[in-house]
PDB file of C-alpha atoms in Angstrom:
ATOM      1  CA  MET A 930      41.511  28.510  16.512  1.00 50.00           C
ATOM      2  CA  THR A 931      38.516  26.963  14.763  1.00 49.00           C
ATOM      3  CA  LYS A 932      37.364  23.496  15.495  1.00 52.00           C
ATOM      4  CA  GLU A 933      37.271  21.117  12.543  1.00 50.00           C
ATOM      5  CA  THR A 934      34.186  19.014  12.113  1.00 47.00           C
ATOM      6  CA  PRO A 935      34.328  15.580  10.568  1.00 48.00           C
ATOM      7  CA  SER A 936      33.498  15.515   6.908  1.00 50.00           C
ATOM      8  CA  GLN A 937      29.818  14.759   6.264  1.00 45.00           C
ATOM      9  CA  PRO A 938      28.945  12.542   3.323  1.00 44.00           C
ATOM     10  CA  LYS A 939      27.549  14.652   0.528  1.00 43.00           C
ATOM     11  CA  LEU A 940      24.166  13.698  -0.820  1.00 39.00           C
ATOM     12  CA  PRO A 941      23.397  14.320  -4.464  1.00 41.00           C
ATOM     13  CA  PRO A 942      21.289  17.391  -5.117  1.00 42.00           C
ATOM     14  CA  THR A 943      17.569  16.592  -5.185  1.00 41.00           C
ATOM     15  CA  SER A 944      17.428  17.270  -8.923  1.00 44.00           C
ATOM     16  CA  ALA A 945      19.944  14.468  -9.508  1.00 41.00           C
ATOM     17  CA  ILE A 946      17.404  11.962  -8.179  1.00 43.00           C
ATOM     18  CA  ASP A 947      15.088  12.901 -11.030  1.00 48.00           C
ATOM     19  CA  LYS A 948      17.722  12.525 -13.775  1.00 49.00           C
ATOM     20  CA  LEU A 949      17.051   9.765 -16.262  1.00 51.00           C
ATOM     21  CA  THR A 950      19.032   7.648 -18.648  1.00 50.00           C
ATOM     22  CA  LYS A 951      17.952   7.101 -22.242  1.00 50.00           C
ATOM     23  CA  THR A 952      18.307   3.314 -21.920  1.00 51.00           C
ATOM     24  CA  GLU A 953      15.559   3.365 -19.301  1.00 58.00           C
ATOM     25  CA  PHE A 954      13.030   4.002 -22.092  1.00 56.00           C
ATOM     26  CA  ASP A 955      14.055   1.405 -24.684  1.00 71.00           C
ATOM     27  CA  THR A 956      10.678  -0.384 -24.558  1.00 81.00           C
ATOM     28  CA  TRP A 957       8.314   2.481 -23.732  1.00 93.00           C
ATOM     29  CA  PHE A 958       5.648   3.933 -26.022  1.00 94.00           C
ATOM     30  CA  GLU A 959       6.248   7.644 -26.633  1.00 96.00           C
ATOM     31  CA  TYR A 960       3.536  10.319 -26.935  1.00 97.00           C
ATOM     32  CA  PRO A 961       4.655  13.943 -27.491  1.00 98.00           C
ATOM     33  CA  ILE A 962       2.729  16.829 -25.916  1.00 98.00           C
ATOM     34  CA  ARG A 963       2.957  20.626 -25.791  1.00 98.00           C
ATOM     35  CA  VAL A 964       1.513  22.684 -22.940  1.00 98.00           C
ATOM     36  CA  GLN A 965      -1.318  24.818 -24.340  1.00 97.00           C
ATOM     37  CA  PRO A 966      -3.077  27.725 -22.566  1.00 97.00           C
ATOM     38  CA  HIS A 967      -6.094  25.559 -21.625  1.00 96.00           C
ATOM     39  CA  HIS A 968      -3.742  23.123 -19.812  1.00 97.00           C
ATOM     40  CA  THR A 969      -2.553  25.766 -17.331  1.00 96.00           C
ATOM     41  CA  ASP A 970      -3.604  27.884 -14.399  1.00 95.00           C
ATOM     42  CA  TYR A 971      -3.366  31.694 -14.437  1.00 93.00           C
ATOM     43  CA  ALA A 972       0.370  31.528 -13.701  1.00 94.00           C
ATOM     44  CA  GLY A 973       1.020  29.431 -16.829  1.00 95.00           C
ATOM     45  CA  ILE A 974       1.771  26.258 -14.849  1.00 97.00           C
ATOM     46  CA  THR A 975       0.157  23.002 -15.954  1.00 97.00           C
ATOM     47  CA  TRP A 976      -2.901  22.092 -13.880  1.00 96.00           C
ATOM     48  CA  HIS A 977      -2.354  18.767 -12.076  1.00 95.00           C
ATOM     49  CA  GLY A 978      -5.314  17.023 -13.766  1.00 95.00           C
ATOM     50  CA  THR A 979      -3.923  17.740 -17.241  1.00 97.00           C
ATOM     51  CA  TYR A 980      -1.148  15.206 -16.655  1.00 98.00           C
ATOM     52  CA  LEU A 981      -3.814  12.500 -16.174  1.00 97.00           C
ATOM     53  CA  THR A 982      -5.423  13.424 -19.492  1.00 97.00           C
ATOM     54  CA  TRP A 983      -2.069  13.171 -21.259  1.00 98.00           C
ATOM     55  CA  MET A 984      -1.416   9.776 -19.662  1.00 98.00           C
ATOM     56  CA  GLU A 985      -4.781   8.469 -20.849  1.00 96.00           C
ATOM     57  CA  GLU A 986      -4.177   9.802 -24.372  1.00 97.00           C
ATOM     58  CA  ALA A 987      -0.775   8.061 -24.412  1.00 97.00           C
ATOM     59  CA  ARG A 988      -2.325   4.788 -23.188  1.00 95.00           C
ATOM     60  CA  VAL A 989      -5.088   4.895 -25.825  1.00 94.00           C
ATOM     61  CA  GLU A 990      -2.513   5.578 -28.563  1.00 95.00           C
ATOM     62  CA  CYS A 991      -0.238   2.825 -27.264  1.00 92.00           C
ATOM     63  CA  LEU A 992      -3.144   0.362 -27.448  1.00 90.00           C
ATOM     64  CA  ARG A 993      -3.980   1.615 -30.952  1.00 92.00           C
ATOM     65  CA  SER A 994      -0.360   0.994 -31.991  1.00 90.00           C
ATOM     66  CA  ILE A 995      -0.757  -2.715 -31.177  1.00 86.00           C
ATOM     67  CA  GLY A 996      -4.124  -3.040 -32.909  1.00 86.00           C
ATOM     68  CA  ILE A 997      -6.554  -2.296 -30.064  1.00 87.00           C
ATOM     69  CA  ASP A 998      -8.804   0.612 -31.008  1.00 89.00           C
ATOM     70  CA  PHE A 999     -10.702   1.928 -27.993  1.00 87.00           C
ATOM     71  CA  ALA A1000     -13.826   2.472 -30.132  1.00 88.00           C
ATOM     72  CA  ASP A1001     -13.723  -1.240 -31.020  1.00 87.00           C
ATOM     73  CA  LEU A1002     -13.563  -2.141 -27.325  1.00 85.00           C
ATOM     74  CA  VAL A1003     -16.616  -0.009 -26.659  1.00 86.00           C
ATOM     75  CA  ALA A1004     -18.418  -1.686 -29.581  1.00 87.00           C
ATOM     76  CA  LEU A1005     -17.586  -5.069 -27.990  1.00 85.00           C
ATOM     77  CA  GLY A1006     -19.188  -3.828 -24.759  1.00 88.00           C
ATOM     78  CA  CYS A1007     -15.869  -3.473 -22.934  1.00 89.00           C
ATOM     79  CA  ASP A1008     -14.598  -0.472 -21.007  1.00 91.00           C
ATOM     80  CA  LEU A1009     -11.279  -0.019 -19.158  1.00 91.00           C
ATOM     81  CA  PRO A1010     -11.905   2.135 -16.077  1.00 93.00           C
ATOM     82  CA  VAL A1011      -9.076   3.205 -13.799  1.00 95.00           C
ATOM     83  CA  VAL A1012      -9.359   1.446 -10.424  1.00 96.00           C
ATOM     84  CA  GLU A1013      -6.072   2.576  -8.927  1.00 97.00           C
ATOM     85  CA  LEU A1014      -3.840   5.581  -9.579  1.00 97.00           C
ATOM     86  CA  SER A1015      -0.586   6.767  -8.064  1.00 98.00           C
ATOM     87  CA  VAL A1016       1.041  10.002  -9.269  1.00 97.00           C
ATOM     88  CA  ARG A1017       4.209  11.775  -8.198  1.00 98.00           C
ATOM     89  CA  TYR A1018       4.762  15.324  -9.429  1.00 97.00           C
ATOM     90  CA  HIS A1019       8.503  15.983  -9.616  1.00 97.00           C
ATOM     91  CA  ARG A1020       8.476  19.413 -11.277  1.00 96.00           C
ATOM     92  CA  SER A1021       5.956  21.443 -13.241  1.00 96.00           C
ATOM     93  CA  LEU A1022       5.580  21.975 -16.942  1.00 98.00           C
ATOM     94  CA  GLN A1023       4.882  25.535 -18.053  1.00 97.00           C
ATOM     95  CA  LEU A1024       3.000  27.111 -20.924  1.00 97.00           C
ATOM     96  CA  GLY A1025       4.635  26.412 -24.296  1.00 97.00           C
ATOM     97  CA  MET A1026       6.927  23.637 -23.082  1.00 98.00           C
ATOM     98  CA  MET A1027       7.112  20.349 -24.948  1.00 98.00           C
ATOM     99  CA  ALA A1028       7.490  16.968 -23.263  1.00 98.00           C
ATOM    100  CA  LEU A1029       7.119  13.247 -23.870  1.00 98.00           C
ATOM    101  CA  VAL A1030       4.640  10.986 -22.138  1.00 98.00           C
ATOM    102  CA  LYS A1031       6.315   7.590 -21.893  1.00 97.00           C
ATOM    103  CA  THR A1032       4.126   4.593 -21.103  1.00 96.00           C
ATOM    104  CA  ARG A1033       4.370   0.842 -20.953  1.00 93.00           C
ATOM    105  CA  MET A1034       2.187  -1.958 -19.747  1.00 90.00           C
ATOM    106  CA  LEU A1035       3.824  -3.589 -16.760  1.00 89.00           C
ATOM    107  CA  GLU A1036       1.631  -6.672 -16.564  1.00 88.00           C
ATOM    108  CA  VAL A1037      -1.758  -8.173 -17.303  1.00 88.00           C
ATOM    109  CA  THR A1038      -3.223 -10.368 -14.586  1.00 88.00           C
ATOM    110  CA  GLY A1039      -6.597 -11.747 -15.573  1.00 88.00           C
ATOM    111  CA  VAL A1040      -8.591  -8.625 -16.442  1.00 89.00           C
ATOM    112  CA  ARG A1041      -6.282  -6.227 -14.542  1.00 93.00           C
ATOM    113  CA  MET A1042      -3.774  -4.167 -16.502  1.00 92.00           C
ATOM    114  CA  ASN A1043      -0.984  -2.260 -14.777  1.00 95.00           C
ATOM    115  CA  TRP A1044       0.618   0.650 -16.634  1.00 95.00           C
ATOM    116  CA  ASP A1045       3.676   2.716 -15.863  1.00 96.00           C
ATOM    117  CA  TYR A1046       4.187   6.370 -16.921  1.00 97.00           C
ATOM    118  CA  LYS A1047       6.926   8.952 -16.986  1.00 97.00           C
ATOM    119  CA  ILE A1048       6.456  12.459 -18.361  1.00 98.00           C
ATOM    120  CA  VAL A1049       9.899  13.710 -19.339  1.00 98.00           C
ATOM    121  CA  SER A1050      11.638  16.487 -21.234  1.00 97.00           C
ATOM    122  CA  THR A1051      12.096  15.950 -24.967  1.00 97.00           C
ATOM    123  CA  ASP A1052      15.784  15.194 -24.382  1.00 95.00           C
ATOM    124  CA  GLU A1053      14.690  12.678 -21.714  1.00 93.00           C
ATOM    125  CA  GLN A1054      16.912  14.310 -19.084  1.00 95.00           C
ATOM    126  CA  GLU A1055      14.272  15.892 -16.811  1.00 96.00           C
ATOM    127  CA  LEU A1056      11.482  13.994 -15.059  1.00 97.00           C
ATOM    128  CA  TYR A1057       8.233  15.918 -14.548  1.00 98.00           C
ATOM    129  CA  VAL A1058       5.785  13.193 -13.468  1.00 98.00           C
ATOM    130  CA  SER A1059       5.891   9.485 -12.692  1.00 97.00           C
ATOM    131  CA  ALA A1060       2.731   7.431 -12.271  1.00 98.00           C
ATOM    132  CA  GLN A1061       1.209   3.982 -12.158  1.00 97.00           C
ATOM    133  CA  VAL A1062      -2.336   3.123 -13.211  1.00 97.00           C
ATOM    134  CA  THR A1063      -4.363  -0.056 -12.838  1.00 96.00           C
ATOM    135  CA  LEU A1064      -7.297  -0.693 -15.183  1.00 94.00           C
ATOM    136  CA  VAL A1065      -9.857  -3.487 -15.227  1.00 95.00           C
ATOM    137  CA  ALA A1066     -11.982  -4.767 -18.097  1.00 92.00           C
ATOM    138  CA  LEU A1067     -15.613  -3.916 -17.420  1.00 93.00           C
ATOM    139  CA  ASP A1068     -18.718  -5.264 -19.145  1.00 92.00           C
ATOM    140  CA  ARG A1069     -20.430  -1.992 -20.101  1.00 89.00           C
ATOM    141  CA  GLU A1070     -23.911  -3.514 -20.354  1.00 90.00           C
ATOM    142  CA  ARG A1071     -23.887  -5.263 -16.977  1.00 93.00           C
ATOM    143  CA  GLY A1072     -21.628  -2.764 -15.213  1.00 90.00           C
ATOM    144  CA  LYS A1073     -19.560  -5.612 -13.793  1.00 93.00           C
ATOM    145  CA  ILE A1074     -15.935  -6.653 -14.104  1.00 92.00           C
ATOM    146  CA  MET A1075     -15.471  -9.156 -16.943  1.00 91.00           C
ATOM    147  CA  ARG A1076     -14.323 -12.690 -16.209  1.00 90.00           C
ATOM    148  CA  GLN A1077     -11.825 -12.534 -19.062  1.00 88.00           C
ATOM    149  CA  LEU A1078     -10.584 -10.121 -21.707  1.00 84.00           C
ATOM    150  CA  PRO A1079     -12.080 -10.242 -25.205  1.00 81.00           C
ATOM    151  CA  PRO A1080      -9.945 -12.705 -27.274  1.00 82.00           C
ATOM    152  CA  ALA A1081      -8.653 -10.089 -29.769  1.00 77.00           C
ATOM    153  CA  MET A1082      -7.564  -7.865 -26.893  1.00 81.00           C
ATOM    154  CA  LYS A1083      -5.914 -10.734 -25.014  1.00 80.00           C
ATOM    155  CA  ASP A1084      -3.878 -11.677 -28.124  1.00 78.00           C
ATOM    156  CA  ALA A1085      -2.750  -8.090 -28.780  1.00 77.00           C
ATOM    157  CA  LEU A1086      -1.817  -7.527 -25.125  1.00 76.00           C
ATOM    158  CA  ALA A1087       0.183 -10.763 -25.088  1.00 75.00           C
ATOM    159  CA  LYS A1088       2.311  -9.331 -27.926  1.00 69.00           C
ATOM    160  CA  ILE A1089       2.983  -6.029 -26.159  1.00 66.00           C
ATOM    161  CA  SER A1090       3.710  -7.553 -22.753  1.00 61.00           C
ATOM    162  CA  ALA A1091       6.098 -10.092 -24.335  1.00 54.00           C
ATOM    163  CA  SER A1092       8.071  -7.244 -25.945  1.00 54.00           C
ATOM    164  CA  TYR A1093       8.679  -5.672 -22.500  1.00 49.00           C
ATOM    165  CA  LYS A1094      10.231  -8.724 -20.894  1.00 47.00           C
TER     166      LYS A1094
END
C-alpha cells in the first residue's frame, strides 16, 4: 500500500511569470530591432551589452518623437548621462530574431529622469529583458549637474509624462 501525500499547491511554470499582456504597453514607445551578427557572441546569442545599446536607441527615438532631438540638446550644452541602471535578463535573443524595445518615461524629478524598458517578442508575449534607467541633465561645459532642464526640454517632457498618467 502506498502512502498518499497531501496535495501541494502548484506554482505556475517559470515562463508564465514572464508572460505579458498587450494592455500593459498602451502608453509605451515602441522601437523594433533585429539581432544582427555583430550583436552576438560566437554561439549566435545576443551579447548582454547590446541590449543597453538598443535601450538607448529607443530612448533617443522616443525623445525625438516628442520634439527633443539629442543633437539639439548637445548644441544647448546639455548631456543626459546614465547615473543608475538596473537590468534583468529573462531569456536571450538569438541571431536573426526580431523584437520590440518598449520604453516609457516613468517620472521627471528636477533634472532626474527615470525610464522603464521591456524588450519583448514582436507579438508581445515573451519578455527578454526588463530594465530601469535614471538619467540626469549635465552641463557639458562645466561637467556639473544642471540646476534645471532647458525650457524647451522641460515643456516637451511635461507633455510625454502627462500622457503616461
